[in-house]
Short mmCIF file of C-alpha atoms in Angstrom, two decimals:
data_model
loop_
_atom_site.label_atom_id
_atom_site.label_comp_id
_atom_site.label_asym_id
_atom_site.label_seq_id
_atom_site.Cartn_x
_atom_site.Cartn_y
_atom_site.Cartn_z
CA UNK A 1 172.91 -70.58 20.60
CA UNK A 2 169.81 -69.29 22.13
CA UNK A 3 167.64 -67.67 19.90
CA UNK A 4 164.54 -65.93 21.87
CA UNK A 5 165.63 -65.01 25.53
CA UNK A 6 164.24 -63.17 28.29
CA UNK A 7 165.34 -61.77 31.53
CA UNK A 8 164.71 -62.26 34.01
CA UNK A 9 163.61 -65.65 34.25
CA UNK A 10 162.12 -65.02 37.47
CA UNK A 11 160.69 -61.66 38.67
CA UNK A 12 159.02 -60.84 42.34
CA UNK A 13 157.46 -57.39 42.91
CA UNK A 14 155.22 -55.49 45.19
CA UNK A 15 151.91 -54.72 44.74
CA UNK A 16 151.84 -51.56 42.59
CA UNK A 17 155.30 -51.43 42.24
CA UNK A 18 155.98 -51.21 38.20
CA UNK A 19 158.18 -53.83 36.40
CA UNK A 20 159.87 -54.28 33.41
CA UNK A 21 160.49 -57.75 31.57
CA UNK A 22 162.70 -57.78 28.79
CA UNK A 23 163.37 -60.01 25.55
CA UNK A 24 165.60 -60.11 23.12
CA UNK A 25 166.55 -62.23 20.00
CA UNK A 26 169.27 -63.14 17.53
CA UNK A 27 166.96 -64.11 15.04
CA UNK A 28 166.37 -60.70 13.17
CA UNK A 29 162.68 -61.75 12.90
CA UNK A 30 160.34 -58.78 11.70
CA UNK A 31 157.52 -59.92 14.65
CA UNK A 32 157.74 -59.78 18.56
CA UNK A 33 154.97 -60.97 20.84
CA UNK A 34 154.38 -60.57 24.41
CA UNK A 35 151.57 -63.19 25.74
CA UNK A 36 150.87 -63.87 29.28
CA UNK A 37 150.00 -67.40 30.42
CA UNK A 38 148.35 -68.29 33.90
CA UNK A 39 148.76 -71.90 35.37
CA UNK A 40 146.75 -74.67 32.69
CA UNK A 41 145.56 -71.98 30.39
CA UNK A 42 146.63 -71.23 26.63
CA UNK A 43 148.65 -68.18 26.43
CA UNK A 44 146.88 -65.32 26.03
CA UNK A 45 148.51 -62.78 23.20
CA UNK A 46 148.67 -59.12 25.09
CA UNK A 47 150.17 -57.01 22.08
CA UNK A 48 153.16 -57.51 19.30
CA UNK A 49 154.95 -55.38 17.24
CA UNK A 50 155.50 -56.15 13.57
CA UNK A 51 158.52 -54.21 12.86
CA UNK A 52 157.84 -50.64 14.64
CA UNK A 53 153.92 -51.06 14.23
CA UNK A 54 152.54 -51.69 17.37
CA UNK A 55 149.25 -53.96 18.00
CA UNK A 56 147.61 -54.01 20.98
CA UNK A 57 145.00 -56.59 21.88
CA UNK A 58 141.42 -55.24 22.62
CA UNK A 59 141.20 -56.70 25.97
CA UNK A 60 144.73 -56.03 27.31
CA UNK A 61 144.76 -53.53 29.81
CA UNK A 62 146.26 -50.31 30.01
CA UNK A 63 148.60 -51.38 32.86
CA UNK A 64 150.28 -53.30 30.33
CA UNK A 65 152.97 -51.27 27.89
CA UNK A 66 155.38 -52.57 25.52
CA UNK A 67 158.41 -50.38 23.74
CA UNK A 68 160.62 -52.14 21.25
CA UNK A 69 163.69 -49.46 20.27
CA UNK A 70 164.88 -51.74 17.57
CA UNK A 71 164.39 -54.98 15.95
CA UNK A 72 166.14 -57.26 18.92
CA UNK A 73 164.81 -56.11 21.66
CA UNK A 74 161.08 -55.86 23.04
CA UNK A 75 160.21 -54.85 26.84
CA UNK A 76 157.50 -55.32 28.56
CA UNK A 77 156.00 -52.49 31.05
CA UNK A 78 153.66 -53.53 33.94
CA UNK A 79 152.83 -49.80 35.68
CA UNK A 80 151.05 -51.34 38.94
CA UNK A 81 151.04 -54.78 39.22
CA UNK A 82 148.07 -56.21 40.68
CA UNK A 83 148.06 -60.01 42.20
CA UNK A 84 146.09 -61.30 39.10
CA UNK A 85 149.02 -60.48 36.81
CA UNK A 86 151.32 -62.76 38.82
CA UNK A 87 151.69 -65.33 35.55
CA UNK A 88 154.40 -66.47 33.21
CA UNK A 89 154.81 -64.12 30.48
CA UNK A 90 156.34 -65.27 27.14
CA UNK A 91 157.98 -63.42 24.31
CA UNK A 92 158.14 -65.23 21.09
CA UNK A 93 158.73 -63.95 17.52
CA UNK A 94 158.06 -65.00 14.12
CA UNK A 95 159.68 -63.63 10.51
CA UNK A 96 156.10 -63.07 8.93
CA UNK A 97 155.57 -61.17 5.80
CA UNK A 98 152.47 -60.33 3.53
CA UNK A 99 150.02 -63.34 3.66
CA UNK A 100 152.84 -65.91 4.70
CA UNK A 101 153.11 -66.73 8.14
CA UNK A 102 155.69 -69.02 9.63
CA UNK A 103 156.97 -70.15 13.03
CA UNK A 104 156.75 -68.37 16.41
CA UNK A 105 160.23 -68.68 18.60
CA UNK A 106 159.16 -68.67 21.84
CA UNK A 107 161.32 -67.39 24.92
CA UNK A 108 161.80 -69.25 28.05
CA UNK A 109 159.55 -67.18 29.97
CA UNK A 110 159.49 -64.97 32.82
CA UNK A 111 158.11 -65.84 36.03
CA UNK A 112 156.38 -62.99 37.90
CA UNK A 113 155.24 -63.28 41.60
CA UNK A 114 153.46 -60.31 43.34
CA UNK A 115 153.73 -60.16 46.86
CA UNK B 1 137.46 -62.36 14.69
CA UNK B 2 139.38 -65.86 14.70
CA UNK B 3 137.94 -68.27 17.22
CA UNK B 4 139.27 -72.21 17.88
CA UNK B 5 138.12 -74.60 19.74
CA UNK B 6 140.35 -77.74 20.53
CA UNK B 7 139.27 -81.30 22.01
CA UNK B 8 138.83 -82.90 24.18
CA UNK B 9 140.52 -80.76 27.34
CA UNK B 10 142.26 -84.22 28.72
CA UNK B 11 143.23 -87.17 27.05
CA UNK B 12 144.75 -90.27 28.91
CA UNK B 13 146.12 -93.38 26.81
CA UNK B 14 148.35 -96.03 27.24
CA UNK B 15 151.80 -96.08 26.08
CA UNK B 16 151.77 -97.64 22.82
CA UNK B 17 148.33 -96.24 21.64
CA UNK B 18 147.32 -93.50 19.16
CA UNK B 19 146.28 -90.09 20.44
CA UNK B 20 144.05 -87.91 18.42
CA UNK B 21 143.25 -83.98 19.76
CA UNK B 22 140.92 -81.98 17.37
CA UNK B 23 140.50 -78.27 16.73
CA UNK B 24 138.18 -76.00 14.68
CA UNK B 25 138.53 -72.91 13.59
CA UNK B 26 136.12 -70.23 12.56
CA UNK B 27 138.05 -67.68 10.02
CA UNK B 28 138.32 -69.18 6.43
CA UNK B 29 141.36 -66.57 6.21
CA UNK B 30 143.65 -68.25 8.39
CA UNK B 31 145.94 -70.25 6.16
CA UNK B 32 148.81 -71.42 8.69
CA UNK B 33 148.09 -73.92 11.47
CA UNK B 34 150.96 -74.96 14.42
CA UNK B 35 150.64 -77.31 17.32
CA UNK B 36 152.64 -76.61 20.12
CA UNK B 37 153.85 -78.88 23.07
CA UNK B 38 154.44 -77.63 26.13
CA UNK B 39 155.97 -79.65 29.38
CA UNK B 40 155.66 -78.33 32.81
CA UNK B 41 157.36 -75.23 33.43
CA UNK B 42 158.90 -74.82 29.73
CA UNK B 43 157.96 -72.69 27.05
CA UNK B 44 155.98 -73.78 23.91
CA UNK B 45 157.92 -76.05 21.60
CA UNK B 46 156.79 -76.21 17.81
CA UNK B 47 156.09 -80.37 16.94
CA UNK B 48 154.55 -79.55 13.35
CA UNK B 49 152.92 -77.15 11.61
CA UNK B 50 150.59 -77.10 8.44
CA UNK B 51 149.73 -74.54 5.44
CA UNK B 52 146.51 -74.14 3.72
CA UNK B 53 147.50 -75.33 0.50
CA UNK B 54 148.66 -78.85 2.15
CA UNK B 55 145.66 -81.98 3.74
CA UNK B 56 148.22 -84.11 5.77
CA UNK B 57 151.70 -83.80 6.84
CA UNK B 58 153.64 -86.05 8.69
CA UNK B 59 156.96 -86.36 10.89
CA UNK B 60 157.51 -89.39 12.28
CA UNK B 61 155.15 -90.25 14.80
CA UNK B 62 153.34 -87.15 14.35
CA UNK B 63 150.80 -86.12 11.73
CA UNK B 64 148.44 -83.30 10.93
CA UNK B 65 145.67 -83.25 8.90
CA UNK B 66 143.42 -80.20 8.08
CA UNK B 67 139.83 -79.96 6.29
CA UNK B 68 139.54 -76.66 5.05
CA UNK B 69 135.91 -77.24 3.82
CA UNK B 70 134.90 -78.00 7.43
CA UNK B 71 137.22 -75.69 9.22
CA UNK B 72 138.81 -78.49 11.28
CA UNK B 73 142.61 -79.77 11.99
CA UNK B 74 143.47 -82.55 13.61
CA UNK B 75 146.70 -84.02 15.53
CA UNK B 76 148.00 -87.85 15.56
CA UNK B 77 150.37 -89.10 18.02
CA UNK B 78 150.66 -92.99 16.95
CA UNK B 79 152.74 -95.37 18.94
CA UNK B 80 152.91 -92.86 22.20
CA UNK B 81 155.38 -92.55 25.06
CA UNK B 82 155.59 -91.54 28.42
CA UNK B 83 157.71 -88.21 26.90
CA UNK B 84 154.68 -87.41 24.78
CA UNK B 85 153.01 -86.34 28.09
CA UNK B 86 152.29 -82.95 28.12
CA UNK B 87 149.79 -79.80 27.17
CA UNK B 88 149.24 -79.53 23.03
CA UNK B 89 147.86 -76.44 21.54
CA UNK B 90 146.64 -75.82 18.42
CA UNK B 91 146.28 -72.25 16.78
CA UNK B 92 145.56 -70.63 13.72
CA UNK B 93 146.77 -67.82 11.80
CA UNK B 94 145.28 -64.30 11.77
CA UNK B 95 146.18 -61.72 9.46
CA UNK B 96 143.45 -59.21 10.00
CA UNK B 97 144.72 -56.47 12.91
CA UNK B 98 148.42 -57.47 12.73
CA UNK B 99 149.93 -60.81 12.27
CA UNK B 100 149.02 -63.41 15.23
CA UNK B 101 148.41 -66.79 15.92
CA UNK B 102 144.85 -67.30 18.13
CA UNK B 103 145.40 -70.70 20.42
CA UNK B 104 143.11 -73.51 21.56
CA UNK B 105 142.36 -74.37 25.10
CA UNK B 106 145.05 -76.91 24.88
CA UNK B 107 144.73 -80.21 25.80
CA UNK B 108 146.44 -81.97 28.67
CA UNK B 109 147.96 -85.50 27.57
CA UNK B 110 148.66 -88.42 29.58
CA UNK B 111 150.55 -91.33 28.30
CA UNK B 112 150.22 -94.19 31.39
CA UNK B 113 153.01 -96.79 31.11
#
């Protein structure tokens, strides 16, 4: 019964070679997230989409992209990978409406390496 | 924008003591406040969450308590175990520019037996 998952769970790519993570969920939840978390760190929020309206974060950079075509599914687009984005990235969403904000579902994560 | 702190970075107690980890926050908006747990390698687990409208909440072992006066929130492991080792985050909601949560540093726990 998994509710948030992600593929794949681990990811190696070249230097500037683009990549694609993907999540999906059973939930129908309204919200998808896309953070990236480095080793001991909190993780950091890169952009989310609250039904088709997409958010980005003011520091994410523009190697990051994120499409969602419809409410289960969310990808995330790294153009050239650089060896600082090697990190953990985590989808998660939440069923958030108005001024009410409950739960986020987080993913298992996907491990990227960049060689 | 939102901005929370959490303390203290590392905690180490012994099994069978209390564990408290604090966090402020600076937004008087945010109204929704979850601490995650997180073991090695896994993802973020939800152990309790509290609302604006609410002081303390409790589950179990666990309890939350917030002061919305002071902007603070606080977590309370009583009675720990070796399995409550682990990284906690707090966060806080954000509902200005999209619906987020902002996280704390986290804090690393270590429950010696």
């Amino acid at each position: 019964d998994a509710m948030v998952i992600q593929n794949p769970r681990y990811q190696v790519t070249q230097f500037g070679k683009p990549v694609t993570l993907s999540c999906s969920q059973t939930l129908n939840h309204n919200v998808m997230y896309w953070y990236q978390q480095k080793s001991s760190q909190a993780p950091k929020l890169l952009f989310h989409y609250y039904d088709k309206d997409f958010n980005n974060e003011a520091d994410t950079p523009d190697n990051f992209q994120s499409r969602r075509p419809n409410t289960s599914f969310c990808f995330l687009d790294i153009r050239s990978p650089g060896l600082g984005d090697a990190a953990m990235y985590l989808c998660a969403t939440s069923q958030t409406s108005g001024s009410s904000y409950n739960e986020q579902f987080f993913g298992p994560g996907t491990r990227l390496t960049v060689l | 924008g939102e901005n929370v702190e959490q303390h203290p970075s590392t905690l180490s107690v012994q099994e069978g003591d209390s564990a408290v980890i604090k966090c402020t926050y600076s937004d008087s908006a945010s109204n929704y406040f979850p601490w995650y747990k997180q073991e090695l390698g896994k993802r973020p687990q939800l152990i309790i969450d509290i609302r604006s409208n609410v002081g303390e909440k409790k589950d179990q072992r666990i309890a939350v308590t917030l002061n919305k006066t002071a902007k603070h929130f606080s977590l309370h492991i009583t009675e720990t175990q070796p399995e409550d080792s682990a990284v906690y985050f707090c966060a806080a909601s954000v509902l200005r520019g999209g619906n987020k949560l902002v996280f704390g540093a986290g804090t690393i726990l270590r429950v010696k037996s």
